[in-house]
């Protein structure tokens, strides 16, 4: 039996504490029953331990992202671009042992009620594929049996229906939903993105929220992470 719930789904925090704190402020005002996290808690940003602490505390289910895997040596450094690599090296030296163990224990997939959670794709999640096209999205539907599969990884929010519809959420269909990124938007809109599912009303909403980008950008520079990782936050790229 389906439970009537309001569920917030967040992804790709990337050690951006200011964005994550703001996300939970908004979630707290939305009368949400559950928060799920699709991984990439760390990487790129300056606050990996603080972000992991908040996620552990607030999320009922969490799956592992490729940057989480990279930070504990499960994914080789050459998997990442030069900025990602630099940040993974930085993260490895700053991550506490307890938090490294937490990342290690995260699953690649999680199924709860009528929802599947995956970071990149429900199909071979360990290959960290990017879902950008309809053929790629279409293949994913055979890899999950629930009504909805939530993903992140591209940092670009989109709702794909099993019938090929885009950005429409209507009763009765199955969906692959990318919730976008909390801490590093890449769709040209620098605001936080996360998803809000209401199972009673059967609605899904993409939430876009401003946050203090300056705070994270200054912390990136103070941590001596690459300048570009601070600049891109203002542009949402
Ligand atoms: Zn990511």
PDB file of C-alpha atoms and ligand atoms in Angstrom:
ATOM      1  CA  UNK A   1       0.000   0.000   0.000  1.00  0.00           C
ATOM      2  CA  UNK A   2       1.231   3.463  -0.872  1.00  0.00           C
ATOM      3  CA  UNK A   3       1.775   5.855   2.005  1.00  0.00           C
ATOM      4  CA  UNK A   4       0.723   9.481   1.585  1.00  0.00           C
ATOM      5  CA  UNK A   5       3.901  11.494   1.993  1.00  0.00           C
ATOM      6  CA  UNK A   6       5.735  14.605   0.995  1.00  0.00           C
ATOM      7  CA  UNK A   7       9.256  13.653  -0.015  1.00  0.00           C
ATOM      8  CA  UNK A   8      12.134  16.019  -0.762  1.00  0.00           C
ATOM      9  CA  UNK A   9      14.871  14.560  -2.967  1.00  0.00           C
ATOM     10  CA  UNK A  10      18.258  16.266  -2.993  1.00  0.00           C
ATOM     11  CA  UNK A  11      21.435  15.461  -4.915  1.00  0.00           C
ATOM     12  CA  UNK A  12      24.943  16.655  -5.790  1.00  0.00           C
ATOM     13  CA  UNK A  13      25.677  18.773  -2.742  1.00  0.00           C
ATOM     14  CA  UNK A  14      29.398  18.800  -3.511  1.00  0.00           C
ATOM     15  CA  UNK A  15      30.581  20.023  -0.113  1.00  0.00           C
ATOM     16  CA  UNK A  16      28.635  23.278  -0.485  1.00  0.00           C
ATOM     17  CA  UNK A  17      27.532  23.863   3.117  1.00  0.00           C
ATOM     18  CA  UNK A  18      25.810  27.203   2.551  1.00  0.00           C
ATOM     19  CA  UNK A  19      23.616  25.645  -0.174  1.00  0.00           C
ATOM     20  CA  UNK A  20      22.851  22.563   1.928  1.00  0.00           C
ATOM     21  CA  UNK A  21      21.894  24.579   5.023  1.00  0.00           C
ATOM     22  CA  UNK A  22      19.614  26.754   2.908  1.00  0.00           C
ATOM     23  CA  UNK A  23      18.043  23.634   1.345  1.00  0.00           C
ATOM     24  CA  UNK A  24      17.156  22.235   4.770  1.00  0.00           C
ATOM     25  CA  UNK A  25      15.768  25.639   5.864  1.00  0.00           C
ATOM     26  CA  UNK A  26      13.372  25.502   2.920  1.00  0.00           C
ATOM     27  CA  UNK A  27      12.592  21.803   3.439  1.00  0.00           C
ATOM     28  CA  UNK A  28      11.712  22.525   7.076  1.00  0.00           C
ATOM     29  CA  UNK A  29       9.054  24.994   5.919  1.00  0.00           C
ATOM     30  CA  UNK A  30       7.551  22.569   3.417  1.00  0.00           C
ATOM     31  CA  UNK A  31       6.143  20.024   5.911  1.00  0.00           C
ATOM     32  CA  UNK A  32       8.217  17.260   4.362  1.00  0.00           C
ATOM     33  CA  UNK A  33       7.961  13.722   5.782  1.00  0.00           C
ATOM     34  CA  UNK A  34      11.153  12.344   4.286  1.00  0.00           C
ATOM     35  CA  UNK A  35      14.359  13.558   2.679  1.00  0.00           C
ATOM     36  CA  UNK A  36      16.304  11.325   0.288  1.00  0.00           C
ATOM     37  CA  UNK A  37      19.802  12.078  -1.015  1.00  0.00           C
ATOM     38  CA  UNK A  38      21.183  10.849  -4.342  1.00  0.00           C
ATOM     39  CA  UNK A  39      24.870  11.238  -3.548  1.00  0.00           C
ATOM     40  CA  UNK A  40      27.869  13.345  -4.494  1.00  0.00           C
ATOM     41  CA  UNK A  41      27.790  14.771  -0.993  1.00  0.00           C
ATOM     42  CA  UNK A  42      31.476  15.672  -1.449  1.00  0.00           C
ATOM     43  CA  UNK A  43      33.819  16.851  -4.216  1.00  0.00           C
ATOM     44  CA  UNK A  44      34.455  20.355  -5.662  1.00  0.00           C
ATOM     45  CA  UNK A  45      33.544  22.263  -2.477  1.00  0.00           C
ATOM     46  CA  UNK A  46      35.233  23.114   0.841  1.00  0.00           C
ATOM     47  CA  UNK A  47      32.968  21.517   3.517  1.00  0.00           C
ATOM     48  CA  UNK A  48      32.865  17.719   3.074  1.00  0.00           C
ATOM     49  CA  UNK A  49      32.672  16.759   6.769  1.00  0.00           C
ATOM     50  CA  UNK A  50      30.022  19.346   7.640  1.00  0.00           C
ATOM     51  CA  UNK A  51      27.885  18.282   4.674  1.00  0.00           C
ATOM     52  CA  UNK A  52      28.173  14.574   5.512  1.00  0.00           C
ATOM     53  CA  UNK A  53      27.137  15.333   9.118  1.00  0.00           C
ATOM     54  CA  UNK A  54      23.991  17.133   7.943  1.00  0.00           C
ATOM     55  CA  UNK A  55      23.089  14.437   5.423  1.00  0.00           C
ATOM     56  CA  UNK A  56      23.559  11.649   7.993  1.00  0.00           C
ATOM     57  CA  UNK A  57      21.374  13.524  10.404  1.00  0.00           C
ATOM     58  CA  UNK A  58      18.562  14.535   8.047  1.00  0.00           C
ATOM     59  CA  UNK A  59      18.222  11.998   5.230  1.00  0.00           C
ATOM     60  CA  UNK A  60      16.256   8.755   5.543  1.00  0.00           C
ATOM     61  CA  UNK A  61      17.968   7.178   2.541  1.00  0.00           C
ATOM     62  CA  UNK A  62      21.239   8.052   0.802  1.00  0.00           C
ATOM     63  CA  UNK A  63      22.977   6.500  -2.216  1.00  0.00           C
ATOM     64  CA  UNK A  64      26.612   6.863  -3.273  1.00  0.00           C
ATOM     65  CA  UNK A  65      27.835   9.248  -5.987  1.00  0.00           C
ATOM     66  CA  UNK A  66      30.975   9.023  -8.133  1.00  0.00           C
ATOM     67  CA  UNK A  67      32.685  11.834  -6.168  1.00  0.00           C
ATOM     68  CA  UNK A  68      31.872  10.047  -2.899  1.00  0.00           C
ATOM     69  CA  UNK A  69      33.471   6.937  -4.420  1.00  0.00           C
ATOM     70  CA  UNK A  70      36.478   8.920  -5.671  1.00  0.00           C
ATOM     71  CA  UNK A  71      37.090  10.396  -2.218  1.00  0.00           C
ATOM     72  CA  UNK A  72      37.559   6.897  -0.782  1.00  0.00           C
ATOM     73  CA  UNK A  73      39.673   5.540  -3.678  1.00  0.00           C
ATOM     74  CA  UNK A  74      36.945   3.372  -5.183  1.00  0.00           C
ATOM     75  CA  UNK A  75      37.041   5.330  -8.456  1.00  0.00           C
ATOM     76  CA  UNK A  76      40.449   6.208  -9.974  1.00  0.00           C
ATOM     77  CA  UNK A  77      41.394   9.886 -10.186  1.00  0.00           C
ATOM     78  CA  UNK A  78      41.545   9.818 -14.000  1.00  0.00           C
ATOM     79  CA  UNK A  79      37.759   9.318 -14.009  1.00  0.00           C
ATOM     80  CA  UNK A  80      37.479  13.027 -13.099  1.00  0.00           C
ATOM     81  CA  UNK A  81      38.295  16.226 -14.997  1.00  0.00           C
ATOM     82  CA  UNK A  82      41.200  18.355 -13.779  1.00  0.00           C
ATOM     83  CA  UNK A  83      39.053  20.404 -11.350  1.00  0.00           C
ATOM     84  CA  UNK A  84      37.288  17.337 -10.013  1.00  0.00           C
ATOM     85  CA  UNK A  85      40.606  15.534  -9.543  1.00  0.00           C
ATOM     86  CA  UNK A  86      42.144  18.438  -7.691  1.00  0.00           C
ATOM     87  CA  UNK A  87      39.112  18.633  -5.384  1.00  0.00           C
ATOM     88  CA  UNK A  88      39.077  14.852  -4.803  1.00  0.00           C
ATOM     89  CA  UNK A  89      42.742  15.008  -3.688  1.00  0.00           C
ATOM     90  CA  UNK A  90      41.856  17.893  -1.358  1.00  0.00           C
ATOM     91  CA  UNK A  91      38.800  16.043  -0.009  1.00  0.00           C
ATOM     92  CA  UNK A  92      40.817  12.870   0.687  1.00  0.00           C
ATOM     93  CA  UNK A  93      43.194  14.787   2.918  1.00  0.00           C
ATOM     94  CA  UNK A  94      40.368  16.503   4.848  1.00  0.00           C
ATOM     95  CA  UNK A  95      37.815  13.724   5.237  1.00  0.00           C
ATOM     96  CA  UNK A  96      37.603  12.224   8.745  1.00  0.00           C
ATOM     97  CA  UNK A  97      38.021   8.460   9.056  1.00  0.00           C
ATOM     98  CA  UNK A  98      34.466   8.132  10.320  1.00  0.00           C
ATOM     99  CA  UNK A  99      33.094  10.051   7.338  1.00  0.00           C
ATOM    100  CA  UNK A 100      35.208   8.034   4.882  1.00  0.00           C
ATOM    101  CA  UNK A 101      33.649   4.897   6.371  1.00  0.00           C
ATOM    102  CA  UNK A 102      30.203   6.418   6.044  1.00  0.00           C
ATOM    103  CA  UNK A 103      30.795   7.037   2.325  1.00  0.00           C
ATOM    104  CA  UNK A 104      32.187   3.540   1.851  1.00  0.00           C
ATOM    105  CA  UNK A 105      29.035   1.970   3.312  1.00  0.00           C
ATOM    106  CA  UNK A 106      26.566   3.851   1.094  1.00  0.00           C
ATOM    107  CA  UNK A 107      24.662   1.660  -1.408  1.00  0.00           C
ATOM    108  CA  UNK A 108      24.557   2.354  -5.146  1.00  0.00           C
ATOM    109  CA  UNK A 109      20.793   1.830  -5.328  1.00  0.00           C
ATOM    110  CA  UNK A 110      17.973   2.130  -2.839  1.00  0.00           C
ATOM    111  CA  UNK A 111      14.339   1.112  -3.294  1.00  0.00           C
ATOM    112  CA  UNK A 112      11.619   2.316  -0.967  1.00  0.00           C
ATOM    113  CA  UNK A 113       7.872   2.019  -1.561  1.00  0.00           C
ATOM    114  CA  UNK A 114       7.349   2.981  -5.205  1.00  0.00           C
ATOM    115  CA  UNK A 115      10.625   4.879  -5.551  1.00  0.00           C
ATOM    116  CA  UNK A 116      14.132   3.905  -6.698  1.00  0.00           C
ATOM    117  CA  UNK A 117      17.129   6.097  -5.898  1.00  0.00           C
ATOM    118  CA  UNK A 118      20.354   6.070  -7.977  1.00  0.00           C
ATOM    119  CA  UNK A 119      23.078   8.667  -8.401  1.00  0.00           C
ATOM    120  CA  UNK A 120      23.786   8.390 -12.130  1.00  0.00           C
ATOM    121  CA  UNK A 121      21.547   5.681 -13.549  1.00  0.00           C
ATOM    122  CA  UNK A 122      19.581   2.666 -12.298  1.00  0.00           C
ATOM    123  CA  UNK A 123      21.182   0.725 -15.169  1.00  0.00           C
ATOM    124  CA  UNK A 124      24.729  -0.333 -14.177  1.00  0.00           C
ATOM    125  CA  UNK A 125      24.934   2.383 -11.489  1.00  0.00           C
ATOM    126  CA  UNK A 126      28.619   1.551 -10.908  1.00  0.00           C
ATOM    127  CA  UNK A 127      29.460   2.820 -14.427  1.00  0.00           C
ATOM    128  CA  UNK A 128      28.339   6.373 -13.586  1.00  0.00           C
ATOM    129  CA  UNK A 129      26.723   6.945 -16.979  1.00  0.00           C
ATOM    130  CA  UNK A 130      25.293  10.356 -17.849  1.00  0.00           C
ATOM    131  CA  UNK A 131      21.681  10.328 -19.022  1.00  0.00           C
ATOM    132  CA  UNK A 132      21.339  13.150 -21.544  1.00  0.00           C
ATOM    133  CA  UNK A 133      19.297  11.661 -24.413  1.00  0.00           C
ATOM    134  CA  UNK A 134      15.957   9.886 -24.822  1.00  0.00           C
ATOM    135  CA  UNK A 135      17.561   6.549 -25.896  1.00  0.00           C
ATOM    136  CA  UNK A 136      19.690   6.633 -22.730  1.00  0.00           C
ATOM    137  CA  UNK A 137      16.692   7.513 -20.561  1.00  0.00           C
ATOM    138  CA  UNK A 138      14.506   4.924 -22.318  1.00  0.00           C
ATOM    139  CA  UNK A 139      16.936   2.090 -21.481  1.00  0.00           C
ATOM    140  CA  UNK A 140      16.778   3.057 -17.798  1.00  0.00           C
ATOM    141  CA  UNK A 141      13.070   2.250 -17.482  1.00  0.00           C
ATOM    142  CA  UNK A 142      13.783  -1.490 -17.825  1.00  0.00           C
ATOM    143  CA  UNK A 143      16.306  -1.246 -14.957  1.00  0.00           C
ATOM    144  CA  UNK A 144      13.808  -0.230 -12.256  1.00  0.00           C
ATOM    145  CA  UNK A 145      10.436  -1.669 -11.329  1.00  0.00           C
ATOM    146  CA  UNK A 146       9.056   1.156  -9.183  1.00  0.00           C
ATOM    147  CA  UNK A 147       6.912   3.966 -10.573  1.00  0.00           C
ATOM    148  CA  UNK A 148       9.601   6.621 -10.170  1.00  0.00           C
ATOM    149  CA  UNK A 149      13.384   6.528 -10.297  1.00  0.00           C
ATOM    150  CA  UNK A 150      15.178   9.617  -9.034  1.00  0.00           C
ATOM    151  CA  UNK A 151      18.658  10.403 -10.363  1.00  0.00           C
ATOM    152  CA  UNK A 152      21.221  13.228 -10.240  1.00  0.00           C
ATOM    153  CA  UNK A 153      24.769  13.289 -11.693  1.00  0.00           C
ATOM    154  CA  UNK A 154      24.247  15.656 -14.667  1.00  0.00           C
ATOM    155  CA  UNK A 155      23.161  18.477 -12.301  1.00  0.00           C
ATOM    156  CA  UNK A 156      20.379  19.325 -14.763  1.00  0.00           C
ATOM    157  CA  UNK A 157      16.793  18.930 -13.540  1.00  0.00           C
ATOM    158  CA  UNK A 158      14.422  17.130 -15.902  1.00  0.00           C
ATOM    159  CA  UNK A 159      11.345  14.890 -15.701  1.00  0.00           C
ATOM    160  CA  UNK A 160      11.225  12.133 -18.345  1.00  0.00           C
ATOM    161  CA  UNK A 161       8.079  10.021 -18.761  1.00  0.00           C
ATOM    162  CA  UNK A 162       8.165   6.431 -19.979  1.00  0.00           C
ATOM    163  CA  UNK A 163       6.144   7.632 -22.986  1.00  0.00           C
ATOM    164  CA  UNK A 164       8.930  10.080 -23.896  1.00  0.00           C
ATOM    165  CA  UNK A 165       7.231  13.146 -22.402  1.00  0.00           C
ATOM    166  CA  UNK A 166       9.518  15.811 -20.945  1.00  0.00           C
ATOM    167  CA  UNK A 167       8.870  17.976 -17.881  1.00  0.00           C
ATOM    168  CA  UNK A 168       5.283  16.849 -17.386  1.00  0.00           C
ATOM    169  CA  UNK A 169       4.175  14.860 -14.358  1.00  0.00           C
ATOM    170  CA  UNK A 170       0.775  13.277 -14.727  1.00  0.00           C
ATOM    171  CA  UNK A 171      -1.083  10.492 -13.040  1.00  0.00           C
ATOM    172  CA  UNK A 172      -0.429   6.901 -13.978  1.00  0.00           C
ATOM    173  CA  UNK A 173       2.893   7.163 -15.781  1.00  0.00           C
ATOM    174  CA  UNK A 174       6.349   5.988 -14.795  1.00  0.00           C
ATOM    175  CA  UNK A 175       9.081   8.588 -14.534  1.00  0.00           C
ATOM    176  CA  UNK A 176      12.829   9.012 -14.507  1.00  0.00           C
ATOM    177  CA  UNK A 177      13.388  12.269 -12.650  1.00  0.00           C
ATOM    178  CA  UNK A 178      16.637  14.186 -12.364  1.00  0.00           C
ATOM    179  CA  UNK A 179      16.312  16.489  -9.357  1.00  0.00           C
ATOM    180  CA  UNK A 180      19.233  18.776 -10.313  1.00  0.00           C
ATOM    181  CA  UNK A 181      21.986  19.830  -7.923  1.00  0.00           C
ATOM    182  CA  UNK A 182      21.963  21.478  -4.492  1.00  0.00           C
ATOM    183  CA  UNK A 183      25.543  22.687  -4.539  1.00  0.00           C
ATOM    184  CA  UNK A 184      26.679  23.134  -8.137  1.00  0.00           C
ATOM    185  CA  UNK A 185      23.950  24.014 -10.644  1.00  0.00           C
ATOM    186  CA  UNK A 186      24.890  23.460 -14.281  1.00  0.00           C
ATOM    187  CA  UNK A 187      21.817  24.597 -16.194  1.00  0.00           C
ATOM    188  CA  UNK A 188      22.788  28.264 -16.290  1.00  0.00           C
ATOM    189  CA  UNK A 189      20.618  28.993 -13.236  1.00  0.00           C
ATOM    190  CA  UNK A 190      22.889  29.273 -10.179  1.00  0.00           C
ATOM    191  CA  UNK A 191      20.109  28.575  -7.681  1.00  0.00           C
ATOM    192  CA  UNK A 192      19.775  25.351  -5.674  1.00  0.00           C
ATOM    193  CA  UNK A 193      17.652  22.675  -7.342  1.00  0.00           C
ATOM    194  CA  UNK A 194      15.840  19.828  -5.598  1.00  0.00           C
ATOM    195  CA  UNK A 195      12.638  17.849  -6.043  1.00  0.00           C
ATOM    196  CA  UNK A 196       9.424  17.737  -4.009  1.00  0.00           C
ATOM    197  CA  UNK A 197       7.124  14.761  -4.489  1.00  0.00           C
ATOM    198  CA  UNK A 198       3.669  14.696  -2.911  1.00  0.00           C
ATOM    199  CA  UNK A 199       2.374  11.127  -3.124  1.00  0.00           C
ATOM    200  CA  UNK A 200      -1.133  12.038  -1.898  1.00  0.00           C
ATOM    201  CA  UNK A 201      -1.685  14.870  -4.375  1.00  0.00           C
ATOM    202  CA  UNK A 202       0.428  12.994  -6.956  1.00  0.00           C
ATOM    203  CA  UNK A 203       2.407  16.094  -7.821  1.00  0.00           C
ATOM    204  CA  UNK A 204       6.098  16.702  -8.393  1.00  0.00           C
ATOM    205  CA  UNK A 205       7.704  20.105  -8.217  1.00  0.00           C
ATOM    206  CA  UNK A 206      11.198  21.317  -9.085  1.00  0.00           C
ATOM    207  CA  UNK A 207      12.258  23.691  -6.313  1.00  0.00           C
ATOM    208  CA  UNK A 208      14.749  26.466  -7.165  1.00  0.00           C
ATOM    209  CA  UNK A 209      16.126  28.463  -4.260  1.00  0.00           C
ATOM    210  CA  UNK A 210      18.685  31.254  -3.802  1.00  0.00           C
ATOM    211  CA  UNK A 211      21.518  30.790  -1.348  1.00  0.00           C
ATOM    212  CA  UNK A 212      24.616  32.606  -0.152  1.00  0.00           C
ATOM    213  CA  UNK A 213      26.985  31.789  -3.035  1.00  0.00           C
ATOM    214  CA  UNK A 214      29.529  34.323  -1.725  1.00  0.00           C
ATOM    215  CA  UNK A 215      29.988  32.295   1.478  1.00  0.00           C
ATOM    216  CA  UNK A 216      30.852  29.110  -0.410  1.00  0.00           C
ATOM    217  CA  UNK A 217      32.993  30.909  -3.007  1.00  0.00           C
ATOM    218  CA  UNK A 218      35.086  32.557  -0.252  1.00  0.00           C
ATOM    219  CA  UNK A 219      35.492  29.224   1.530  1.00  0.00           C
ATOM    220  CA  UNK A 220      36.651  27.597  -1.751  1.00  0.00           C
ATOM    221  CA  UNK A 221      39.318  30.285  -2.187  1.00  0.00           C
ATOM    222  CA  UNK A 222      40.351  30.086   1.489  1.00  0.00           C
ATOM    223  CA  UNK A 223      40.747  26.306   1.120  1.00  0.00           C
ATOM    224  CA  UNK A 224      43.007  26.914  -1.929  1.00  0.00           C
ATOM    225  CA  UNK A 225      40.780  24.882  -4.169  1.00  0.00           C
ATOM    226  CA  UNK A 226      40.842  26.031  -7.844  1.00  0.00           C
ATOM    227  CA  UNK A 227      39.386  29.575  -8.377  1.00  0.00           C
ATOM    228  CA  UNK A 228      37.233  28.239 -11.186  1.00  0.00           C
ATOM    229  CA  UNK A 229      35.256  26.117  -8.717  1.00  0.00           C
ATOM    230  CA  UNK A 230      34.213  29.350  -6.967  1.00  0.00           C
ATOM    231  CA  UNK A 231      33.513  31.324 -10.187  1.00  0.00           C
ATOM    232  CA  UNK A 232      31.286  28.677 -11.760  1.00  0.00           C
ATOM    233  CA  UNK A 233      28.852  28.788  -8.806  1.00  0.00           C
ATOM    234  CA  UNK A 234      27.815  32.344  -9.698  1.00  0.00           C
ATOM    235  CA  UNK A 235      27.102  31.305 -13.279  1.00  0.00           C
ATOM    236  CA  UNK A 236      25.477  27.955 -12.666  1.00  0.00           C
ATOM    237  CA  UNK A 237      27.795  26.142 -15.061  1.00  0.00           C
TER     238      UNK A 237
HETATM  239 ZN1  LIG B   1      27.817  15.661  -9.101  1.00  0.00          ZN
END
